[in-house]
Each structure stands twice: as structure tokens, then as C-alpha cells.
């Protein structure tokens, strides 16, 4: 246990020094948020919500869909490449180490999401309702994304395919939410654009919280939590099979 | 033409490439059209972004060559760098040309409102040239394929946004509206606007001219041989 604890510092350093992740999950969203804030100004949607509030919330949540790639690449590097022999020869519990990487990676993703929330709040006065609640929803998204990405890592033999699948998960959720273009109107796409899509579930949890619709908030969060629990057990089963 | 043939074969060997090269352009045909903006159906409006991605995926084969030392071996082989370069580029251009033809032709057959399909096809072809040259210049800056692709992905989002592909250029503040002209995507979106709304012939010639000018600039930057 203490041996694994001593690795936490190095995992954190690895995370902080990963400039590509910082660029993709922090740099780009900051530029996009800034740009949209300048363009959209004070204009409001038909429902009376400022456009900037809607677009920023969706953007921050959408980038969380890709947060799982951090955990995914570290687990792959440490347990499925040549490095695994070095890791296996170390005097600590492999499972605990894998768990520590997953937790730290997810926390890092939440941290980056948190920075975006505070940035948009302080610089552009984006209304998040309760910031604690927003960060909680972001944490759920980050957790789900990490678990889903790990499922891909364990389920597919070729890591490149798993990487592509994680991109399909992220971009697919954004497209199905209808953010790029309207989706066809049928039962499948309606479901995938509402209760079947993590992005719309999370954004609804934040928007409905701001509107004070407690029942809707809990419905969305419960579905998200349910998905996390189910995905977690699937991941555990697949992980045991792959690692064992 | 051996390099040309192999460049073609290598492009289709990668499974992800196959998805980019065949499935996505076909998918673009069936995307719906918007009521107000953009003027063209979504699949065609975002086709430029797809071209940019396809170009970087194709050009990264050359980056792979550099990293693996193939360029070094070619330097001592009885073949000039120019031959290696143009045969590779020609192969990629043939693929892009085929994609543009597939998307536009498919759209016409499917019954999409493309206003002037031939003008749109020409615009996509010119933009393909620019985007291929941009990809060539881009990969000359990197030594890692994955890094170059990931950073390029974010750059594409930005230039698509700033060039007026994601939202109309008129919506942007005056400074951004003026700045937009430095991005090739601005000329693509202006070209698509011309195709949809019509205009003077000189306008579309200027658009093609600007895109070709970018092509030449990027080609010059990208064609410098780097033996790393």
C-alpha cells in the first residue's frame, strides 16, 4: 500500500508534464470558450438563456468525453507494453497501482474541467448555477469516460483500435446530441439525443438544476450514475480477464 | 511510377485510413440540409474539414518515412527527392480527387441541393490541393505521427471556426471578420457561399487564386528535405 502511495507523486508529475493532454483538454477549450464569448456577447436563446452559458456548458462537458484517454494511455503504457515487465517486478500490488493511475487520471480530467468552469465564471461571468454541482456533474462525466475508455482498452487487443473507439465515443456523443447538425426524427435518435447520451444527460443535469426542476435533475443524474455502475462492473470483468 | 503505386497501396492498407477514405465521404452525402445557414447541406459544408483530416492522414505516411529512415535510404538511392515528393503527392491527390467526385456525384444522384455541382467540385479540388500542401508543411514540423495528428486536429477546429465554417463570418466581431482572410478555410467558405448564392466570375477566380497561392506557399515550406 505505502509502495503504491509513493508512486502517486510520479503519476501526478507524468500527468502534469503531458503537454499534449494539456493542449487538447485545456488550451483548446480555453481558446474556444474565449472566442465564443467574444462572438456571442450578450445574445440570448429563445428560452432566455445567454448563448454563451449554453455553449460553454456544453463545451466543457463535451471535452470531458475525451478525458478518459489519459487513463487509457497510461494503463496501456504501464500494463500492455514492454514496461509491464518492469511494473510486474516491482514490490507492490498491480491492481492497486492500476487503480491509483485510474483515479489520478480521472481527478486530473476533473481538475482541468474545474479550471474551465472557473475561467468561464471569472473572466466571462458565465452563470453555472451552483459551481459545486457543476463540478460534481463534470466528475461524473470524467468517471464515465475513464471507465468506458478502460472497457475499450481491455476489450480490444489492438490499442490503436481502442483509441479510435474512444474517439468514436466522444465524437459520437457530440454528434448524437445534435450539436453539429440536427439528427433525423425517429425513436432511436431521439433516445440517443436525450436519455441515451452522457452529454445530454450531464448538460440537462446542470441546466435543470439552474431552472430548479429537482425531479428532472435527479432523473438525469441517476441515469448517469446507473451507467457508471454498470460500466464499472463490465470494466472489472473485462479487466480481470485481460490482466489475469 | 513505383513510388506512386506504393503510396496508393499504403494509403489503403491502414484500416483507419480506409474509414476516412471511403465511409466518411459516402456518409457526407446523406447528411441533411439546414433551413437558413449553412447554404449547402451539412455534409458538403463540413467536407472541407474532412479533406483537411484526410490530407494529414495521407501525408503522415511521409512523416513515417522520415522517422523510419526511409528518406535517408532514398537519399542514396538513384531517385531524386523531387520524384519521391511529387509521386507521393500525386497519389494522395488522386485519392482526394476521387473522394470529391464521389461526394459531389453522389449528392447529385441522391438529389441534394448543390446549386452548381461542377463549381463545387472544382472548389473542393482546389481546396484539396491547398489542404494537402498544408499537411505537407505541417508534418515537416513534427517527428511524431500521433502528436502531429492531435495538434493538427485542434488547429483544424480553430481555423474552421475562424474561417467561418462553424458559424457565419458576419456574426463575428469586425476584427475577426478582417482577420479571417488569412485562413484558407475563409476562402473555402466564401467559395461555398459563391456556389450557393452566385456572383461574379472574377470573385470565384480570386477564391481559386488565393487557395492556389496558399498551396504554393505551403508546398515550398513542406518540400524542403529533412533527413532526421
Tab-separated table of N, CA and C in Angstrom, chain B residues 44-152:
chain	number	residue	atom	x	y	z
B	44	UNK	N	-21.695	18.677	-47.058
B	44	UNK	CA	-20.856	19.410	-48.013
B	44	UNK	C	-20.231	20.620	-47.343
B	45	UNK	N	-20.974	21.189	-46.414
B	45	UNK	CA	-20.443	22.357	-45.703
B	45	UNK	C	-19.198	21.967	-44.906
B	46	UNK	N	-19.245	20.783	-44.286
B	46	UNK	CA	-18.096	20.343	-43.485
B	46	UNK	C	-17.125	19.476	-44.284
B	47	UNK	N	-17.348	19.360	-45.580
B	47	UNK	CA	-16.496	18.488	-46.381
B	47	UNK	C	-15.044	18.976	-46.373
B	48	UNK	N	-14.869	20.290	-46.308
B	48	UNK	CA	-13.524	20.867	-46.251
B	48	UNK	C	-12.765	20.370	-45.038
B	49	UNK	N	-13.473	20.252	-43.908
B	49	UNK	CA	-12.831	19.768	-42.682
B	49	UNK	C	-12.399	18.315	-42.885
B	50	UNK	N	-13.270	17.549	-43.537
B	50	UNK	CA	-12.921	16.149	-43.824
B	50	UNK	C	-11.686	16.083	-44.720
B	51	UNK	N	-11.652	16.964	-45.736
B	51	UNK	CA	-10.495	16.987	-46.649
B	51	UNK	C	-9.213	17.255	-45.858
B	52	UNK	N	-9.303	18.196	-44.904
B	52	UNK	CA	-8.119	18.516	-44.088
B	52	UNK	C	-7.649	17.287	-43.306
B	53	UNK	N	-8.597	16.564	-42.724
B	53	UNK	CA	-8.231	15.369	-41.951
B	53	UNK	C	-7.651	14.284	-42.852
B	54	UNK	N	-8.291	14.092	-43.992
B	54	UNK	CA	-7.802	13.058	-44.910
B	54	UNK	C	-6.378	13.401	-45.359
B	55	UNK	N	-6.149	14.692	-45.658
B	55	UNK	CA	-4.817	15.104	-46.118
B	55	UNK	C	-3.750	14.799	-45.087
B	56	UNK	N	-4.029	15.118	-43.825
B	56	UNK	CA	-2.997	14.895	-42.806
B	56	UNK	C	-2.757	13.402	-42.615
B	57	UNK	N	-3.808	12.613	-42.721
B	57	UNK	CA	-3.627	11.165	-42.567
B	57	UNK	C	-2.782	10.606	-43.715
B	58	UNK	N	-3.048	11.131	-44.921
B	58	UNK	CA	-2.284	10.646	-46.067
B	58	UNK	C	-0.841	11.115	-45.977
B	59	UNK	N	-0.675	12.411	-45.671
B	59	UNK	CA	0.685	12.973	-45.655
B	59	UNK	C	1.526	12.391	-44.521
B	60	UNK	N	0.855	11.912	-43.453
B	60	UNK	CA	1.652	11.390	-42.340
B	60	UNK	C	2.407	10.115	-42.727
B	61	UNK	N	2.051	9.530	-43.870
B	61	UNK	CA	2.826	8.389	-44.379
B	61	UNK	C	4.254	8.862	-44.689
B	62	UNK	N	4.357	10.100	-45.182
B	62	UNK	CA	5.680	10.641	-45.480
B	62	UNK	C	6.456	10.937	-44.196
B	63	UNK	N	5.691	11.327	-43.174
B	63	UNK	CA	6.334	11.565	-41.873
B	63	UNK	C	6.902	10.250	-41.331
B	64	UNK	N	6.114	9.198	-41.522
B	64	UNK	CA	6.545	7.860	-41.110
B	64	UNK	C	7.848	7.486	-41.822
B	65	UNK	N	7.898	7.808	-43.111
B	65	UNK	CA	9.109	7.537	-43.895
B	65	UNK	C	10.317	8.231	-43.294
B	66	UNK	N	10.107	9.487	-42.891
B	66	UNK	CA	11.225	10.258	-42.347
B	66	UNK	C	11.698	9.662	-41.027
B	67	UNK	N	10.707	9.315	-40.176
B	67	UNK	CA	11.046	8.792	-38.852
B	67	UNK	C	11.745	7.435	-38.970
B	68	UNK	N	11.266	6.613	-39.901
B	68	UNK	CA	11.829	5.260	-40.029
B	68	UNK	C	13.141	5.227	-40.815
B	69	UNK	N	13.535	6.381	-41.316
B	69	UNK	CA	14.809	6.426	-42.032
B	69	UNK	C	14.701	6.068	-43.503
B	70	UNK	N	13.460	5.964	-44.007
B	70	UNK	CA	13.282	5.626	-45.422
B	70	UNK	C	13.829	6.759	-46.302
B	71	UNK	N	13.617	7.995	-45.844
B	71	UNK	CA	14.079	9.159	-46.608
B	71	UNK	C	15.605	9.118	-46.738
B	72	UNK	N	16.237	8.677	-45.660
B	72	UNK	CA	17.700	8.577	-45.661
B	72	UNK	C	18.152	7.559	-46.718
B	73	UNK	N	17.449	6.431	-46.759
B	73	UNK	CA	17.803	5.400	-47.745
B	73	UNK	C	17.536	5.884	-49.165
B	74	UNK	N	16.424	6.655	-49.282
B	74	UNK	CA	16.088	7.179	-50.612
B	74	UNK	C	17.146	8.167	-51.084
B	75	UNK	N	17.780	8.853	-50.137
B	75	UNK	CA	18.779	9.848	-50.490
B	75	UNK	C	19.974	9.211	-51.200
B	76	UNK	N	20.245	7.946	-50.840
B	76	UNK	CA	21.363	7.283	-51.517
B	76	UNK	C	20.889	6.438	-52.712
B	77	UNK	N	19.591	6.296	-52.839
B	77	UNK	CA	19.049	5.528	-53.974
B	77	UNK	C	19.052	6.415	-55.222
B	78	UNK	N	19.067	5.786	-56.381
B	78	UNK	CA	19.107	6.605	-57.605
B	78	UNK	C	17.737	7.212	-57.931
B	79	UNK	N	17.207	7.961	-57.009
B	79	UNK	CA	15.926	8.639	-57.255
B	79	UNK	C	15.976	9.992	-56.551
B	80	UNK	N	15.491	11.008	-57.232
B	80	UNK	CA	15.604	12.338	-56.628
B	80	UNK	C	14.486	12.566	-55.608
B	81	UNK	N	14.737	13.513	-54.710
B	81	UNK	CA	13.732	13.842	-53.695
B	81	UNK	C	12.476	14.381	-54.365
B	82	UNK	N	12.683	15.093	-55.475
B	82	UNK	CA	11.548	15.655	-56.210
B	82	UNK	C	10.617	14.546	-56.700
B	83	UNK	N	11.223	13.481	-57.220
B	83	UNK	CA	10.422	12.356	-57.702
B	83	UNK	C	9.620	11.744	-56.573
B	84	UNK	N	10.303	11.527	-55.444
B	84	UNK	CA	9.649	10.942	-54.263
B	84	UNK	C	8.474	11.810	-53.837
B	85	UNK	N	8.728	13.118	-53.845
B	85	UNK	CA	7.710	14.064	-53.374
B	85	UNK	C	6.510	14.109	-54.322
B	86	UNK	N	6.759	14.320	-55.597
B	86	UNK	CA	5.612	14.514	-56.485
B	86	UNK	C	4.824	13.242	-56.698
B	87	UNK	N	5.510	12.095	-56.656
B	87	UNK	CA	4.756	10.853	-56.851
B	87	UNK	C	3.869	10.556	-55.644
B	88	UNK	N	4.386	10.842	-54.462
B	88	UNK	CA	3.558	10.694	-53.265
B	88	UNK	C	2.367	11.637	-53.308
B	89	UNK	N	2.682	12.907	-53.579
B	89	UNK	CA	1.606	13.909	-53.589
B	89	UNK	C	0.567	13.601	-54.648
B	90	UNK	N	1.034	13.136	-55.801
B	90	UNK	CA	0.098	12.809	-56.874
B	90	UNK	C	-0.844	11.685	-56.430
B	91	UNK	N	-0.277	10.677	-55.757
B	91	UNK	CA	-1.115	9.569	-55.293
B	91	UNK	C	-2.177	10.074	-54.325
B	92	UNK	N	-1.752	10.936	-53.381
B	92	UNK	CA	-2.721	11.463	-52.405
B	92	UNK	C	-3.772	12.319	-53.108
B	93	UNK	N	-3.313	13.072	-54.099
B	93	UNK	CA	-4.246	13.964	-54.803
B	93	UNK	C	-5.270	13.153	-55.582
B	94	UNK	N	-4.815	12.044	-56.151
B	94	UNK	CA	-5.747	11.177	-56.903
B	94	UNK	C	-6.837	10.674	-55.952
B	95	UNK	N	-6.413	10.282	-54.750
B	95	UNK	CA	-7.391	9.790	-53.767
B	95	UNK	C	-8.383	10.897	-53.411
B	96	UNK	N	-7.847	12.094	-53.146
B	96	UNK	CA	-8.724	13.214	-52.770
B	96	UNK	C	-9.674	13.574	-53.912
B	97	UNK	N	-9.134	13.528	-55.123
B	97	UNK	CA	-9.943	13.846	-56.306
B	97	UNK	C	-11.109	12.864	-56.403
B	98	UNK	N	-10.801	11.611	-56.168
B	98	UNK	CA	-11.811	10.567	-56.228
B	98	UNK	C	-12.878	10.807	-55.154
B	99	UNK	N	-12.410	11.205	-53.975
B	99	UNK	CA	-13.354	11.484	-52.882
B	99	UNK	C	-14.294	12.638	-53.224
B	100	UNK	N	-13.714	13.706	-53.756
B	100	UNK	CA	-14.528	14.873	-54.117
B	100	UNK	C	-15.567	14.467	-55.167
B	101	UNK	N	-15.108	13.692	-56.167
B	101	UNK	CA	-16.019	13.260	-57.231
B	101	UNK	C	-17.128	12.388	-56.657
B	102	UNK	N	-16.732	11.506	-55.723
B	102	UNK	CA	-17.697	10.599	-55.097
B	102	UNK	C	-18.756	11.391	-54.323
B	103	UNK	N	-18.288	12.366	-53.534
B	103	UNK	CA	-19.221	13.138	-52.703
B	103	UNK	C	-20.152	13.977	-53.569
B	104	UNK	N	-19.574	14.709	-54.518
B	104	UNK	CA	-20.414	15.598	-55.331
B	104	UNK	C	-21.321	14.777	-56.251
B	105	UNK	N	-20.736	13.773	-56.905
B	105	UNK	CA	-21.537	12.922	-57.797
B	105	UNK	C	-22.654	12.221	-57.028
B	106	UNK	N	-22.304	11.688	-55.873
B	106	UNK	CA	-23.296	11.011	-55.033
B	106	UNK	C	-24.407	11.954	-54.613
B	107	UNK	N	-24.030	13.180	-54.303
B	107	UNK	CA	-25.018	14.192	-53.889
B	107	UNK	C	-25.996	14.499	-55.004
B	108	UNK	N	-25.456	14.590	-56.228
B	108	UNK	CA	-26.318	14.873	-57.387
B	108	UNK	C	-27.302	13.720	-57.574
B	109	UNK	N	-26.783	12.495	-57.493
B	109	UNK	CA	-27.654	11.319	-57.685
B	109	UNK	C	-28.683	11.207	-56.559
B	110	UNK	N	-28.261	11.536	-55.344
B	110	UNK	CA	-29.163	11.415	-54.179
B	110	UNK	C	-30.211	12.526	-54.164
B	111	UNK	N	-29.891	13.608	-54.915
B	111	UNK	CA	-30.857	14.697	-55.001
B	111	UNK	C	-30.620	15.813	-54.004
B	112	UNK	N	-29.372	15.966	-53.542
B	112	UNK	CA	-29.063	17.081	-52.637
B	112	UNK	C	-29.037	18.379	-53.437
B	113	UNK	N	-29.405	19.473	-52.782
B	113	UNK	CA	-29.371	20.789	-53.431
B	113	UNK	C	-27.938	21.314	-53.408
B	114	UNK	N	-27.225	21.140	-54.537
B	114	UNK	CA	-25.816	21.568	-54.575
B	114	UNK	C	-25.626	22.800	-55.463
B	115	UNK	N	-26.697	23.395	-55.934
B	115	UNK	CA	-26.692	24.592	-56.788
B	115	UNK	C	-25.913	24.341	-58.076
B	116	UNK	N	-24.583	24.444	-57.996
B	116	UNK	CA	-23.788	24.191	-59.193
B	116	UNK	C	-22.756	23.111	-58.857
B	117	UNK	N	-23.100	21.844	-59.081
B	117	UNK	CA	-22.204	20.751	-58.663
B	117	UNK	C	-20.796	20.860	-59.231
B	118	UNK	N	-20.692	21.304	-60.495
B	118	UNK	CA	-19.363	21.343	-61.095
B	118	UNK	C	-18.482	22.394	-60.400
B	119	UNK	N	-19.082	23.574	-60.149
B	119	UNK	CA	-18.314	24.631	-59.465
B	119	UNK	C	-17.900	24.160	-58.079
B	120	UNK	N	-18.798	23.435	-57.425
B	120	UNK	CA	-18.496	22.927	-56.074
B	120	UNK	C	-17.371	21.904	-56.139
B	121	UNK	N	-17.437	21.051	-57.155
B	121	UNK	CA	-16.389	20.035	-57.323
B	121	UNK	C	-15.027	20.709	-57.534
B	122	UNK	N	-15.014	21.736	-58.410
B	122	UNK	CA	-13.757	22.453	-58.679
B	122	UNK	C	-13.226	23.087	-57.395
B	123	UNK	N	-14.144	23.665	-56.607
B	123	UNK	CA	-13.734	24.316	-55.361
B	123	UNK	C	-13.112	23.290	-54.411
B	124	UNK	N	-13.761	22.140	-54.285
B	124	UNK	CA	-13.246	21.096	-53.396
B	124	UNK	C	-11.873	20.590	-53.878
B	125	UNK	N	-11.728	20.496	-55.197
B	125	UNK	CA	-10.442	20.019	-55.728
B	125	UNK	C	-9.331	21.023	-55.403
B	126	UNK	N	-9.617	22.307	-55.633
B	126	UNK	CA	-8.598	23.325	-55.320
B	126	UNK	C	-8.289	23.313	-53.829
B	127	UNK	N	-9.337	23.184	-53.022
B	127	UNK	CA	-9.101	23.165	-51.576
B	127	UNK	C	-8.312	21.910	-51.169
B	128	UNK	N	-8.546	20.808	-51.882
B	128	UNK	CA	-7.786	19.584	-51.601
B	128	UNK	C	-6.301	19.829	-51.815
B	129	UNK	N	-5.976	20.569	-52.902
B	129	UNK	CA	-4.566	20.893	-53.187
B	129	UNK	C	-3.978	21.697	-52.029
B	130	UNK	N	-4.734	22.719	-51.601
B	130	UNK	CA	-4.254	23.565	-50.505
B	130	UNK	C	-4.062	22.737	-49.247
B	131	UNK	N	-5.056	21.910	-48.969
B	131	UNK	CA	-5.022	21.159	-47.722
B	131	UNK	C	-3.895	20.125	-47.717
B	132	UNK	N	-3.618	19.547	-48.889
B	132	UNK	CA	-2.516	18.589	-48.996
B	132	UNK	C	-1.181	19.296	-48.778
B	133	UNK	N	-1.059	20.484	-49.375
B	133	UNK	CA	0.178	21.253	-49.204
B	133	UNK	C	0.330	21.674	-47.741
B	134	UNK	N	-0.791	22.050	-47.124
B	134	UNK	CA	-0.753	22.444	-45.707
B	134	UNK	C	-0.300	21.258	-44.853
B	135	UNK	N	-0.847	20.077	-45.169
B	135	UNK	CA	-0.480	18.881	-44.408
B	135	UNK	C	1.007	18.575	-44.578
B	136	UNK	N	1.503	18.775	-45.794
B	136	UNK	CA	2.917	18.522	-46.064
B	136	UNK	C	3.793	19.475	-45.244
B	137	UNK	N	3.384	20.757	-45.233
B	137	UNK	CA	4.148	21.741	-44.454
B	137	UNK	C	4.048	21.403	-42.968
B	138	UNK	N	2.867	20.946	-42.557
B	138	UNK	CA	2.631	20.653	-41.136
B	138	UNK	C	3.514	19.499	-40.646
B	139	UNK	N	3.546	18.423	-41.431
B	139	UNK	CA	4.312	17.264	-40.968
B	139	UNK	C	5.809	17.539	-40.963
B	140	UNK	N	6.245	18.556	-41.729
B	140	UNK	CA	7.675	18.854	-41.726
B	140	UNK	C	8.103	19.450	-40.382
B	141	UNK	N	7.110	19.848	-39.573
B	141	UNK	CA	7.432	20.443	-38.266
B	141	UNK	C	7.556	19.394	-37.172
B	142	UNK	N	7.050	18.179	-37.433
B	142	UNK	CA	6.960	17.187	-36.355
B	142	UNK	C	7.794	15.947	-36.610
B	143	UNK	N	8.047	15.229	-35.531
B	143	UNK	CA	8.748	13.950	-35.682
B	143	UNK	C	7.896	12.799	-35.187
B	144	UNK	N	6.763	13.113	-34.572
B	144	UNK	CA	5.896	12.051	-34.071
B	144	UNK	C	4.539	12.129	-34.763
B	145	UNK	N	4.124	11.001	-35.323
B	145	UNK	CA	2.897	10.966	-36.115
B	145	UNK	C	1.659	11.317	-35.276
B	146	UNK	N	1.574	10.682	-34.103
B	146	UNK	CA	0.388	10.889	-33.258
B	146	UNK	C	0.291	12.340	-32.798
B	147	UNK	N	1.450	12.885	-32.344
B	147	UNK	CA	1.447	14.271	-31.876
B	147	UNK	C	1.024	15.203	-32.998
B	148	UNK	N	1.615	14.991	-34.176
B	148	UNK	CA	1.290	15.899	-35.269
B	148	UNK	C	-0.198	15.835	-35.583
B	149	UNK	N	-0.779	14.631	-35.525
B	149	UNK	CA	-2.203	14.488	-35.857
B	149	UNK	C	-3.081	15.166	-34.802
B	150	UNK	N	-2.720	14.971	-33.532
B	150	UNK	CA	-3.542	15.539	-32.464
B	150	UNK	C	-3.506	17.062	-32.465
B	151	UNK	N	-2.290	17.621	-32.650
B	151	UNK	CA	-2.200	19.082	-32.668
B	151	UNK	C	-2.908	19.626	-33.909
B	152	UNK	N	-2.756	18.911	-35.016
B	152	UNK	CA	-3.417	19.345	-36.250
B	152	UNK	C	-4.935	19.377	-36.073
